[in-house]
XYZ file of C-alpha atoms in Angstrom:
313
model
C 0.000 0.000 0.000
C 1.428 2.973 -0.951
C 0.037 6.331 1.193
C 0.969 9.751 -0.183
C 1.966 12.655 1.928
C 2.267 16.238 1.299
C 5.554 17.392 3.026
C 5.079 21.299 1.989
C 1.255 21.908 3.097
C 0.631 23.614 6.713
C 1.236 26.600 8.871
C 4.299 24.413 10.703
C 5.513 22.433 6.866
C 7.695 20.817 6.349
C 9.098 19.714 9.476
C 6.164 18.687 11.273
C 4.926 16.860 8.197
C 8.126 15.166 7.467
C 8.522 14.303 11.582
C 4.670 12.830 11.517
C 6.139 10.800 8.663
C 8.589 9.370 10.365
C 6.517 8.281 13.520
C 3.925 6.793 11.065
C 6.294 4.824 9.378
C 7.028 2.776 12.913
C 3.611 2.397 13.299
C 2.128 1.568 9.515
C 1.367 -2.115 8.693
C 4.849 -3.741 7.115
C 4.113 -3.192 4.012
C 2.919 0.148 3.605
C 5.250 3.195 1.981
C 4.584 6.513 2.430
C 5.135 8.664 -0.362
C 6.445 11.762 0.807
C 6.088 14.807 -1.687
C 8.132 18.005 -1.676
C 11.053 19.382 -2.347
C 13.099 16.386 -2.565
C 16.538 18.200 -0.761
C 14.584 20.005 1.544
C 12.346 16.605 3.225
C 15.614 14.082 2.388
C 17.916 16.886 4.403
C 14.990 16.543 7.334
C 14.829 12.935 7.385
C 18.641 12.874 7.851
C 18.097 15.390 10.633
C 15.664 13.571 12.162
C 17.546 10.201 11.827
C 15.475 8.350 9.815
C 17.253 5.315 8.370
C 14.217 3.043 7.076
C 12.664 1.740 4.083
C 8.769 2.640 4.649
C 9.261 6.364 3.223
C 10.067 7.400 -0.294
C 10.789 10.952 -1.152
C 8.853 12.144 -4.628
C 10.029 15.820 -6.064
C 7.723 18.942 -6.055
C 9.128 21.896 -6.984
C 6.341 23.933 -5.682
C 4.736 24.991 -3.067
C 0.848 25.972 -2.973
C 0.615 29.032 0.056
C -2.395 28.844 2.593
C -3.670 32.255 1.273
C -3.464 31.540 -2.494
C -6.432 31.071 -4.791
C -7.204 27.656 -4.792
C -7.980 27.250 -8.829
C -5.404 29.427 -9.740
C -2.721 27.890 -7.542
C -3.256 24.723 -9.105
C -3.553 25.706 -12.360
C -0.331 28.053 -11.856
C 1.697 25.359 -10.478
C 0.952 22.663 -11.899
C 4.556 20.453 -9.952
C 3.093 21.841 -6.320
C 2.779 19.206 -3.860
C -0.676 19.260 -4.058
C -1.110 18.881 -7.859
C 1.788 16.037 -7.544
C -0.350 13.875 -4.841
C -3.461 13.865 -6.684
C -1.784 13.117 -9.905
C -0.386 9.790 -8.259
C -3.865 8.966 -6.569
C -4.955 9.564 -10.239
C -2.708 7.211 -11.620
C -3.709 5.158 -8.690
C 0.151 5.345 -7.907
C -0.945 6.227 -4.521
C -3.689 4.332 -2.434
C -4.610 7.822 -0.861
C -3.454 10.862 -0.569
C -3.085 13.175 2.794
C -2.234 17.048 3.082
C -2.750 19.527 5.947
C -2.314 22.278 2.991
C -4.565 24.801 1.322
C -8.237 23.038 2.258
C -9.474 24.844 -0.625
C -6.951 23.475 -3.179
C -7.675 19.897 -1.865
C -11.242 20.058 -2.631
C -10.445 22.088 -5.942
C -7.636 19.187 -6.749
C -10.324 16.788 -5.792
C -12.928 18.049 -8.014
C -10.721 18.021 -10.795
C -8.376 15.850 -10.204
C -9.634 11.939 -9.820
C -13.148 13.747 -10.053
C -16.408 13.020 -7.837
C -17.860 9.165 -7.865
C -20.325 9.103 -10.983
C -23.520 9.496 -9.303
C -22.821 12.034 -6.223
C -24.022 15.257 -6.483
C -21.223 16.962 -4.181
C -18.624 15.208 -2.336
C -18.411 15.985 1.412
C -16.112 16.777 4.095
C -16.638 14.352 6.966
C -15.818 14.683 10.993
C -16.139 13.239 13.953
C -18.176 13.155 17.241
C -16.880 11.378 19.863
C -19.878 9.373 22.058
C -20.142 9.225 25.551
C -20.474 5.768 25.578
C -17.502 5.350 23.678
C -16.460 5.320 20.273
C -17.226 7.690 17.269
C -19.777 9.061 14.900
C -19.611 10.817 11.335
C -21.235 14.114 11.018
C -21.254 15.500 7.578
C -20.739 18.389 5.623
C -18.505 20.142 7.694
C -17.501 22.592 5.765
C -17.003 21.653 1.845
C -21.104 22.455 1.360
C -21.778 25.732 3.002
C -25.646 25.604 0.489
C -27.068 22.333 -0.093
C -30.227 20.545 -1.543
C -32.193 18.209 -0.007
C -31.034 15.159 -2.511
C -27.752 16.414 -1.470
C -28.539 15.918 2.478
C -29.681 12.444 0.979
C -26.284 11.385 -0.136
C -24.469 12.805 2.863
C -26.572 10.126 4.763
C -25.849 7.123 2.613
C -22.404 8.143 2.424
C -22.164 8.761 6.260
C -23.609 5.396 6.283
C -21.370 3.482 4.134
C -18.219 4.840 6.325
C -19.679 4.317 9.446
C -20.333 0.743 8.521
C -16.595 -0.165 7.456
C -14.485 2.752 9.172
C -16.512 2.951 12.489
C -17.476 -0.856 12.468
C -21.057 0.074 13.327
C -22.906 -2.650 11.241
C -26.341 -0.614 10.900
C -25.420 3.203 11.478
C -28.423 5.251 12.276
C -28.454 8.253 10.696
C -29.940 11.325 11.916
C -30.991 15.053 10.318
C -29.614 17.819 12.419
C -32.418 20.260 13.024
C -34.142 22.578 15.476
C -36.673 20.003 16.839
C -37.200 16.281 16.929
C -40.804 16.886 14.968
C -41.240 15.956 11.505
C -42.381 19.262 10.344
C -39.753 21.214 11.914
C -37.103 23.145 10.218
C -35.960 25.103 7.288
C -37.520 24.126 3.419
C -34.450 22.347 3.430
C -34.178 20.353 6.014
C -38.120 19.625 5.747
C -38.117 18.427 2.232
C -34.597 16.500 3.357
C -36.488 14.826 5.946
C -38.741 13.448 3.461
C -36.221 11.933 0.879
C -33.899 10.145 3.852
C -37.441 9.088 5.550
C -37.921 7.266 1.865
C -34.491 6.376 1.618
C -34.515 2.420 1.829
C -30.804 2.098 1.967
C -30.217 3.717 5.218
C -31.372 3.458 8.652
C -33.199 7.280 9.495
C -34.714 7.885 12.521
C -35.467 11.208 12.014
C -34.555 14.451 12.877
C -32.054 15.331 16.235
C -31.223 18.373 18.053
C -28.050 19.641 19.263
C -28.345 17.947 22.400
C -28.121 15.162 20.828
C -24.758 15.226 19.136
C -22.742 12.952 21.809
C -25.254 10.394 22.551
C -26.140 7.382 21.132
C -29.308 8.480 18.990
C -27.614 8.807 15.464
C -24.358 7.271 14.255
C -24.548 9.493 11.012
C -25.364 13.448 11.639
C -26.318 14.745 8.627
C -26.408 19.123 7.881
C -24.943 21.587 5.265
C -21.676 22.051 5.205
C -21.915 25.802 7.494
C -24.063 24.162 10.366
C -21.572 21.159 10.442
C -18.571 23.519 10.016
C -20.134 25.878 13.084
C -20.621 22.241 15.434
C -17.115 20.968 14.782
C -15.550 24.303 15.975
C -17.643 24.823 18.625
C -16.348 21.388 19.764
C -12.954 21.717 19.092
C -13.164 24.960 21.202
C -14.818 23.192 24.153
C -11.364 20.644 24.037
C -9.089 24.437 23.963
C -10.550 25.917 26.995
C -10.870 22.929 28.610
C -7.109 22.060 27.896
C -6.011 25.855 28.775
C -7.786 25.603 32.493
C -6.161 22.171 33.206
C -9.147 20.182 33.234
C -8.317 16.969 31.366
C -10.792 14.517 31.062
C -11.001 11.021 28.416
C -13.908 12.027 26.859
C -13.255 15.580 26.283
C -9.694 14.352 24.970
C -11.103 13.182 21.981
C -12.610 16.364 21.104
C -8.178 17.284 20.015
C -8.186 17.283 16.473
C -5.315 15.533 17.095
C -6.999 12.144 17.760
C -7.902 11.063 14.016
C -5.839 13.430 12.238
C -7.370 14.295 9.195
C -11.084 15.018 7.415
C -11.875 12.894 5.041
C -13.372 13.449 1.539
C -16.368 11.253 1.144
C -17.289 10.750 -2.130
C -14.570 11.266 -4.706
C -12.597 8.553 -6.463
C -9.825 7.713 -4.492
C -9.022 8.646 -0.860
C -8.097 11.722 0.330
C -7.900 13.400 3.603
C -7.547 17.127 4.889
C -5.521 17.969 8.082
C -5.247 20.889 10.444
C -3.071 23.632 9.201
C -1.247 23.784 12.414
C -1.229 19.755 12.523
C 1.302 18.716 14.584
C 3.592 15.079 14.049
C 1.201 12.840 16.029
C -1.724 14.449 14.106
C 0.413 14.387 10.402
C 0.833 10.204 11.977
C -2.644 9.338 12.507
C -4.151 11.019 9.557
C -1.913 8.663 7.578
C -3.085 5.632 10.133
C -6.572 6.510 9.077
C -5.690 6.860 5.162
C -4.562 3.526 5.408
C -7.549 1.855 6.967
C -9.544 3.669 4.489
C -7.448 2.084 1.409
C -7.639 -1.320 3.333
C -11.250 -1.176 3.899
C -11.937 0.025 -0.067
C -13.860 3.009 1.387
C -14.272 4.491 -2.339
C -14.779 1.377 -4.315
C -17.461 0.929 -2.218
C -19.137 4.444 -2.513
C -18.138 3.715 -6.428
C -20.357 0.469 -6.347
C -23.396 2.091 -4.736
C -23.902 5.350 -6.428
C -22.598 3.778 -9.816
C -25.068 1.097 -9.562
């Protein structure tokens, strides 16, 4: 398995992308490379420094670098050997199993849009996160961000695709998926959500049980949250700001630990052809290490073939 890297994307690049490498490659399955993209004498000059003296990373060139501020379409039309434009071209090629950065978010999506292109069949991809459950474990809440305005046959998808990762990322053999909203009532809501309701209600492929309320976001009544891509982006924040105060006053707790980004790394993108996951831009080596842990389960458990079978079919 072969998991690409970007070694030039975030606020703290490339050393705390090239040290996350490193870790990850002690803690990958045996035969797993990472595929570490940037500028080759710049990463090969850190992995020296670092003292890395395995087999499990392999340096590809990129003579570019794509900025955090630049325009995402015109950055990757304008540099077309960035590290971005390089990782996608391998997933492309299918050179790479999947492909991780913790650069430009907008250039990801871009690079996935156009790049190995959405599954035939979905309407728009979507960003995914995760809520961590009191009684353990995780859910998928999705859009978080890559949707801001959405239809309601595109709330529809965001279910069955929340569905389909739950099931084989999350092991949860029958997710049940509910439709963030203002009240547990069928007829509550915006238009959207409303006429959303409706079409996952009909929806034989998934398990809906209807609409839930913020309240309800770390219990056990949905395994799949499904919103547009602002509300999601709002309720991951909010969360990940709940984990910075917390961590700022002292107060340390195992359930409120999993609300550090740190814990799974990377976003996924649910719904394109080939894996591909967004980090933090201040990601730091443990969270650069288990977004590539995650990239490889979702190779290993054929996350997009299987999206590819259902909305193909």
């Amino acid at each position: 398995m072969r998991i690409a890297l970007d070694a030039m994307g975030g606020d703290f690049a490339p050393e705390a992308i090239v040290k996350g490498a490193v870790i990850a490659a002690q803690e990958v399955d045996p035969d797993t490379t990472i595929l570490l993209i940037g500028k080759e004498d710049v990463v090969k000059g850190l992995l020296q420094e670092y003292g890395y003296t395995g087999n499990s990373i392999t340096v590809i060139n990129a003579s570019q670098v794509i900025e955090m501020g630049e325009h995402p379409t015109k950055a990757l039309t304008q540099k077309p050997d960035s590290s971005i434009a390089v990782g996608y071209g391998l997933l492309k090629m299918q050179k790479a199993d999947a492909f991780c950065s913790a650069g430009n978010t907008g250039a990801m999506l871009v690079g996935a849009m156009f790049s190995v292109k959405a599954v035939e069949g979905i309407l728009r991809p979507s960003i995914a996160g995760f809520v961590p459950k009191l009684s353990g474990g995780f859910g998928v809440i999705l859009d978080v961000g890559a949707n801001a305005d959405c239809k309601p046959e595109v709330l529809e998808q965001f279910g069955e695709l929340g569905s389909i990762y739950a099931k084989y990322m999350l092991d949860i053999e029958n997710p049940k998926v509910g439709l963030m909203n203002l009240g547990e009532e069928e007829g509550k809501g915006t238009m959207l959500t409303q006429a959303a309701y409706q079409r996952l209600k009909a929806n034989p492929s998934i398990n809906f049980i209807g609409n839930i309320e913020g309240r309800d976001l770390f219990n056990d009544k949905a395994d799949v949250i499904v919103c547009d891509g602002y509300t999601g982006n709002i309720i991951l924040k909010l969360a990940e700001s709940l984990y910075d105060i917390l961590n700022d006053k002292g107060i340390h707790d195992p359930f409120f630990d999993k609300f550090n980004y740190e814990a799974e790394g990377g976003s996924p993108i649910l719904g394109i052809n080939g894996n591909a996951l967004i980090a933090h831009g201040v990601s730091s080596p443990r969270a650069v290490c288990n977004m590539v842990l995650q990239a490889q389960k979702m190779a290993s458990s054929k996350i997009s073939e299987r999206f590819q079978k259902k909305f193909s079919a």
